[in-house]
Amino acid sequence: MSQPSMLKAVLACRCPRCRQGEVFTHSFLNLRKFDSMYERCPVCGLYYEVEVGLFWGAMYISYGFSVGIVLAVGVLLYYLANDPPMWVYLTTVAAVIILSTTLLFRYARVLMLYFFSGIKYNPDYSKR
Ligand SMILES: [Zn+2]
């Protein structure tokens, strides 16, 4: 079986060790349960919160995403909408951030798992 790439595994919110098990229990479209995570990887059994408070760090990543969205939306509106009035900037940025909240939350946590938890990919844990 081919090994899943890190990019695909991150985008699909898979376990950083086996890259197969899901991290979240429900779809990001489920507004009541989008933040619900498996405590352990359903495939390899990895305990996700390898250190207490690991996911507090995800707030900083999430903040970084938000800053990036503000800048990107600002630049796009400036050039594509010919520098509209301030209320257009504010409502567009607010709408984009609100609509992407569940994805930002999840990818902040997944990036935390992949890059700041010390967990390494190990194909021996994958199902064959
Ligand atoms: Zn796993």
CSV table of C-alpha atoms and ligand atoms in Angstrom, one decimal:
chain,number,residue,atom,x,y,z
A,1,MET,CA,0.0,0.0,0.0
A,2,SER,CA,1.3,3.4,-0.8
A,3,GLN,CA,2.2,5.7,2.0
A,4,PRO,CA,-0.2,8.7,2.5
A,5,SER,CA,1.6,12.0,2.0
A,6,MET,CA,1.8,14.4,5.0
A,7,LEU,CA,-0.1,17.0,3.0
A,8,LYS,CA,-3.0,14.7,2.3
A,9,ALA,CA,-3.1,13.4,5.9
A,10,VAL,CA,-3.1,17.0,7.2
A,11,LEU,CA,-5.9,18.0,4.8
A,12,ALA,CA,-7.9,15.0,5.7
A,13,CYS,CA,-7.3,15.5,9.5
A,14,ARG,CA,-5.7,12.1,10.0
A,15,CYS,CA,-3.5,10.9,12.9
A,16,PRO,CA,0.1,12.1,12.7
A,17,ARG,CA,1.6,8.7,13.5
A,18,CYS,CA,-0.3,6.3,11.2
A,19,ARG,CA,-1.8,9.0,8.9
A,20,GLN,CA,-4.9,6.8,8.7
A,21,GLY,CA,-7.0,7.2,11.8
A,22,GLU,CA,-9.4,10.1,12.0
A,23,VAL,CA,-8.7,12.9,14.5
A,24,PHE,CA,-12.3,14.3,14.7
A,25,THR,CA,-15.4,12.2,15.4
A,26,HIS,CA,-17.8,14.3,13.2
A,27,SER,CA,-17.8,16.4,10.0
A,28,PHE,CA,-16.7,20.0,10.2
A,29,LEU,CA,-20.3,20.8,9.0
A,30,ASN,CA,-21.7,19.4,12.2
A,31,LEU,CA,-21.9,22.7,14.2
A,32,ARG,CA,-22.6,21.0,17.5
A,33,LYS,CA,-19.9,18.3,17.3
A,34,PHE,CA,-17.2,19.8,14.9
A,35,ASP,CA,-14.8,20.1,17.8
A,36,SER,CA,-15.3,16.6,19.2
A,37,MET,CA,-12.0,14.6,18.9
A,38,TYR,CA,-11.2,11.0,19.4
A,39,GLU,CA,-9.1,10.6,22.6
A,40,ARG,CA,-7.0,7.9,20.8
A,41,CYS,CA,-6.4,7.2,17.2
A,42,PRO,CA,-9.0,4.6,16.1
A,43,VAL,CA,-6.3,2.9,13.9
A,44,CYS,CA,-3.0,2.9,15.9
A,45,GLY,CA,-4.2,3.9,19.4
A,46,LEU,CA,-2.1,7.0,19.7
A,47,TYR,CA,-3.2,9.2,22.6
A,48,TYR,CA,-3.6,12.5,20.8
A,49,GLU,CA,-3.0,14.9,23.7
A,50,VAL,CA,0.5,13.8,24.3
A,51,GLU,CA,1.1,16.5,26.8
A,52,VAL,CA,-1.4,18.3,28.9
A,53,GLY,CA,-2.6,21.5,27.3
A,54,LEU,CA,-1.1,20.7,23.9
A,55,PHE,CA,-4.2,22.1,22.2
A,56,TRP,CA,-3.9,25.5,24.0
A,57,GLY,CA,-1.1,26.2,21.5
A,58,ALA,CA,-3.6,25.7,18.7
A,59,MET,CA,-5.1,29.1,19.7
A,60,TYR,CA,-2.0,30.8,18.5
A,61,ILE,CA,-2.2,28.9,15.1
A,62,SER,CA,-5.8,29.9,14.9
A,63,TYR,CA,-4.9,33.5,15.6
A,64,GLY,CA,-2.3,33.3,12.8
A,65,PHE,CA,-5.0,31.9,10.4
A,66,SER,CA,-7.3,34.8,11.3
A,67,VAL,CA,-4.6,37.4,10.7
A,68,GLY,CA,-3.8,35.8,7.4
A,69,ILE,CA,-7.5,35.9,6.4
A,70,VAL,CA,-7.8,39.6,7.4
A,71,LEU,CA,-4.7,40.5,5.2
A,72,ALA,CA,-5.8,38.3,2.3
A,73,VAL,CA,-9.4,39.6,2.3
A,74,GLY,CA,-8.1,43.2,2.7
A,75,VAL,CA,-5.7,42.9,-0.2
A,76,LEU,CA,-8.3,41.2,-2.5
A,77,LEU,CA,-11.0,43.8,-1.7
A,78,TYR,CA,-8.6,46.6,-2.3
A,79,TYR,CA,-7.6,45.4,-5.7
A,80,LEU,CA,-10.7,43.6,-6.9
A,81,ALA,CA,-13.4,45.9,-5.4
A,82,ASN,CA,-11.3,49.0,-6.0
A,83,ASP,CA,-10.9,50.0,-2.3
A,84,PRO,CA,-14.5,49.8,-1.1
A,85,PRO,CA,-15.7,51.7,2.1
A,86,MET,CA,-14.5,50.4,5.5
A,87,TRP,CA,-17.8,48.7,6.3
A,88,VAL,CA,-17.3,46.4,3.3
A,89,TYR,CA,-13.9,45.4,4.6
A,90,LEU,CA,-15.2,44.7,8.1
A,91,THR,CA,-18.3,42.8,7.1
A,92,THR,CA,-16.5,40.7,4.5
A,93,VAL,CA,-13.7,39.8,7.0
A,94,ALA,CA,-16.2,38.9,9.7
A,95,ALA,CA,-18.2,36.8,7.3
A,96,VAL,CA,-15.2,34.9,6.0
A,97,ILE,CA,-13.9,34.2,9.5
A,98,ILE,CA,-17.3,33.1,10.9
A,99,LEU,CA,-17.9,30.8,7.9
A,100,SER,CA,-14.5,29.2,8.2
A,101,THR,CA,-14.5,28.9,12.1
A,102,THR,CA,-14.9,25.1,12.2
A,103,LEU,CA,-12.2,24.5,9.6
A,104,LEU,CA,-9.8,27.0,11.3
A,105,PHE,CA,-10.4,25.3,14.6
A,106,ARG,CA,-9.7,21.8,13.2
A,107,TYR,CA,-6.7,22.7,11.1
A,108,ALA,CA,-5.1,24.6,14.0
A,109,ARG,CA,-5.3,21.4,16.1
A,110,VAL,CA,-4.1,19.2,13.3
A,111,LEU,CA,-1.1,21.4,12.6
A,112,MET,CA,-0.4,21.4,16.3
A,113,LEU,CA,-0.4,17.6,16.3
A,114,TYR,CA,1.9,17.4,13.2
A,115,PHE,CA,4.4,20.1,14.0
A,116,PHE,CA,4.5,20.8,17.7
A,117,SER,CA,3.7,17.6,19.4
A,118,GLY,CA,6.9,15.6,18.7
A,119,ILE,CA,4.8,12.8,17.1
A,120,LYS,CA,6.5,11.3,14.1
A,121,TYR,CA,5.0,9.4,11.2
A,122,ASN,CA,5.6,5.7,11.5
A,123,PRO,CA,4.3,3.5,8.7
A,124,ASP,CA,4.6,0.4,11.0
A,125,TYR,CA,1.4,1.6,12.7
A,126,SER,CA,-0.6,1.8,9.5
A,127,LYS,CA,-3.0,-0.9,8.5
A,128,ARG,CA,-1.7,-3.2,5.8
B,1,ZN,ZN,-3.0,6.6,14.3
